[in-house]
Amino acid sequence: MMKLELKSAELPEVDPMLETNLRKARLSDVDQIFELIKYWAEQGFMLVRSRSQLYENIRDFYVVEDADGHIVGTVALHVLWADLAEIRSLAVHPARQGQGLGRWLVLASEREARDLHVPKVFTFTLQDGFFRKLGYQDIPREDLPPKVWVECADCPFQDNCHEIPLIKHLSGVAAEGSV
């Protein structure tokens, strides 16, 4: 079971007015991504990801970096099968909330899914209103394939999960395989 580290997340002070750049994550971003995700996990809004998980999956991640080099947003697109990917680990620095960075990150992930010819993306979230505004729709948990549930075995909320599953069918992408 994953456990939060004892030391609280330490987010840097960031200037909410600085310009930002969206890019694929690098190995050197892992510590900042970890702290940003951990901050929101400590608030009860998402699951923590270990540094090991972040290193192993760094190619899944996008980041938004400000002009001072601080990571102020992150998201991952995790491909599960030929026709399905998950949007996960979406986190935006609290000082940069409400500026469209989360939307920017999700749209970048959707663009990558389209480029890979993945026709459906889903998410588990407590922020369902945000995703619904982006065109995501409810999906019954049992309609998702068993591969989706692999990480649930290690989740501390496994027996008391409040996350809402949502899915989006990407326009213009035909399935090349099936689940």
Coordinates of C-alpha atoms in Angstrom, one line a residue:
M1 CA 0.0 0.0 0.0
M2 CA 1.3 3.5 -0.9
K3 CA 1.7 5.8 2.0
L4 CA 2.4 9.5 2.1
E5 CA 5.7 10.5 3.4
L6 CA 5.7 12.0 6.9
K7 CA 7.1 15.4 5.8
S8 CA 4.4 17.6 4.3
A9 CA 4.6 18.7 0.7
E10 CA 6.6 21.9 0.2
L11 CA 5.4 23.9 -2.8
P12 CA 7.4 26.9 -3.9
E13 CA 5.9 30.4 -3.8
V14 CA 5.0 31.2 -7.4
D15 CA 4.1 34.4 -9.1
P16 CA 0.5 34.0 -10.5
M17 CA 1.3 36.5 -13.2
L18 CA 4.4 34.8 -14.8
E19 CA 4.1 33.3 -18.3
T20 CA 4.0 29.6 -18.6
N21 CA 5.2 26.9 -21.0
L22 CA 3.6 23.5 -21.6
R23 CA 6.0 20.7 -22.4
K24 CA 6.6 17.0 -21.9
A25 CA 8.1 16.2 -18.5
R26 CA 11.8 15.5 -18.0
L27 CA 13.5 13.3 -15.4
S28 CA 14.7 16.5 -13.7
D29 CA 11.0 17.4 -13.0
V30 CA 10.2 14.4 -10.9
D31 CA 10.8 16.1 -7.5
Q32 CA 8.6 19.0 -8.3
I33 CA 5.9 16.8 -9.8
F34 CA 6.0 14.6 -6.7
E35 CA 5.6 17.6 -4.4
L36 CA 2.7 19.1 -6.4
I37 CA 0.8 15.7 -6.5
K38 CA 1.6 15.1 -2.9
Y39 CA 0.2 18.5 -1.9
W40 CA -3.2 17.7 -3.4
A41 CA -3.1 14.1 -2.0
E42 CA -2.6 15.5 1.5
Q43 CA -5.7 17.7 0.9
G44 CA -7.6 14.5 -0.1
F45 CA -8.2 15.4 -3.7
M46 CA -6.0 12.8 -5.4
L47 CA -3.8 9.8 -4.9
V48 CA -0.1 10.2 -4.2
R49 CA 2.4 8.8 -6.7
S50 CA 5.7 7.6 -5.5
R51 CA 8.9 9.0 -7.0
S52 CA 9.5 5.5 -8.4
Q53 CA 6.1 5.6 -10.2
L54 CA 6.9 9.0 -11.6
Y55 CA 10.3 7.9 -12.9
E56 CA 8.9 4.8 -14.4
N57 CA 6.1 6.7 -16.1
I58 CA 7.8 10.1 -16.9
R59 CA 7.0 9.8 -20.6
D60 CA 3.3 9.9 -19.7
F61 CA 3.6 13.3 -18.1
Y62 CA 3.2 16.9 -19.3
V63 CA 4.1 19.9 -17.1
V64 CA 3.4 23.6 -17.2
E65 CA 6.5 25.4 -16.1
D66 CA 6.6 29.1 -15.2
A67 CA 9.4 31.6 -16.3
D68 CA 11.2 30.9 -13.0
G69 CA 11.4 27.2 -13.7
H70 CA 8.7 26.1 -11.2
I71 CA 6.4 23.3 -12.2
V72 CA 2.9 24.8 -11.7
G73 CA 0.9 22.1 -13.3
T74 CA 1.1 18.4 -14.4
V75 CA -0.9 15.7 -15.9
A76 CA -0.3 12.2 -17.3
L77 CA -1.8 10.3 -20.2
H78 CA -1.5 6.6 -19.4
V79 CA -2.3 4.3 -22.3
L80 CA -4.0 1.1 -21.2
W81 CA -5.0 -0.6 -24.4
A82 CA -5.4 0.1 -28.1
D83 CA -8.6 2.0 -27.6
L84 CA -8.3 3.4 -24.1
A85 CA -6.1 5.8 -22.1
E86 CA -6.4 7.4 -18.7
I87 CA -6.0 11.0 -17.8
R88 CA -4.3 10.9 -14.4
S89 CA -2.4 12.9 -11.9
L90 CA -3.8 16.3 -12.9
A91 CA -2.6 18.9 -10.5
V92 CA -2.2 22.7 -10.6
H93 CA -0.4 24.8 -8.1
P94 CA -2.9 26.5 -5.7
A95 CA -1.6 29.9 -6.7
R96 CA -2.3 29.2 -10.3
Q97 CA -5.8 27.8 -10.0
G98 CA -8.5 29.3 -12.3
Q99 CA -6.1 30.3 -15.0
G100 CA -6.9 27.5 -17.5
L101 CA -3.8 25.5 -16.8
G102 CA -5.7 22.4 -15.9
R103 CA -7.8 22.7 -19.2
W104 CA -4.6 23.2 -21.1
L105 CA -3.0 20.1 -19.6
V106 CA -6.0 17.9 -20.3
L107 CA -6.3 19.2 -23.9
A108 CA -2.7 18.4 -24.5
S109 CA -3.2 14.9 -23.2
E110 CA -6.3 14.5 -25.5
R111 CA -4.2 15.7 -28.4
E112 CA -1.6 13.1 -27.7
A113 CA -4.2 10.4 -27.4
R114 CA -5.6 11.5 -30.9
D115 CA -2.0 11.4 -32.3
L116 CA -1.7 7.8 -30.9
H117 CA -5.1 6.9 -32.4
V118 CA -6.6 6.2 -29.0
P119 CA -10.3 6.9 -29.4
K120 CA -11.4 7.0 -25.7
V121 CA -9.9 8.6 -22.6
F122 CA -11.2 8.3 -19.1
T123 CA -10.5 9.6 -15.7
F124 CA -11.3 8.9 -12.1
T125 CA -11.8 12.2 -10.3
L126 CA -13.3 14.1 -7.5
Q127 CA -13.5 17.2 -9.7
D128 CA -16.2 15.9 -12.0
G129 CA -17.6 19.3 -12.9
F130 CA -14.3 20.4 -14.4
F131 CA -14.1 17.3 -16.6
R132 CA -17.8 17.5 -17.6
K133 CA -17.1 21.1 -18.9
L134 CA -14.5 19.4 -21.2
G135 CA -17.0 17.0 -22.6
Y136 CA -16.5 14.0 -20.3
Q137 CA -19.5 11.8 -19.4
D138 CA -20.4 9.4 -16.6
I139 CA -19.5 5.8 -17.2
P140 CA -20.5 3.0 -14.9
R141 CA -17.5 1.5 -13.1
E142 CA -18.4 -2.0 -14.3
D143 CA -18.2 -0.8 -18.0
L144 CA -14.5 -0.2 -17.7
P145 CA -12.2 -3.1 -18.4
P146 CA -10.4 -5.1 -15.6
K147 CA -7.0 -3.6 -16.6
V148 CA -8.3 -0.3 -15.2
W149 CA -8.5 -1.7 -11.7
V150 CA -4.9 -3.0 -11.3
E151 CA -3.8 0.0 -9.3
C152 CA -6.9 -0.1 -7.1
A153 CA -5.5 -3.1 -5.3
D154 CA -2.8 -0.8 -3.7
C155 CA -5.1 2.2 -3.1
P156 CA -5.8 3.1 0.6
F157 CA -9.3 4.1 -0.4
Q158 CA -10.0 0.8 -2.2
D159 CA -13.0 -0.1 -0.1
N160 CA -14.3 3.5 0.2
C161 CA -13.6 5.1 -3.2
H162 CA -15.4 8.3 -3.9
E163 CA -13.8 9.0 -7.3
I164 CA -16.2 9.4 -10.2
P165 CA -15.3 7.6 -13.5
L166 CA -15.8 9.7 -16.5
I167 CA -15.1 9.0 -20.2
K168 CA -14.7 11.0 -23.4
H169 CA -14.9 9.7 -26.9
L170 CA -12.4 11.6 -29.0
S171 CA -13.8 12.9 -32.3
G172 CA -12.1 11.8 -35.4
V173 CA -10.4 8.8 -33.9
A174 CA -11.4 5.2 -34.9
A175 CA -10.5 2.3 -32.7
E176 CA -7.6 0.2 -34.0
G177 CA -8.1 -2.6 -31.4
S178 CA -10.5 -3.5 -28.7
V179 CA -10.4 -4.0 -25.0

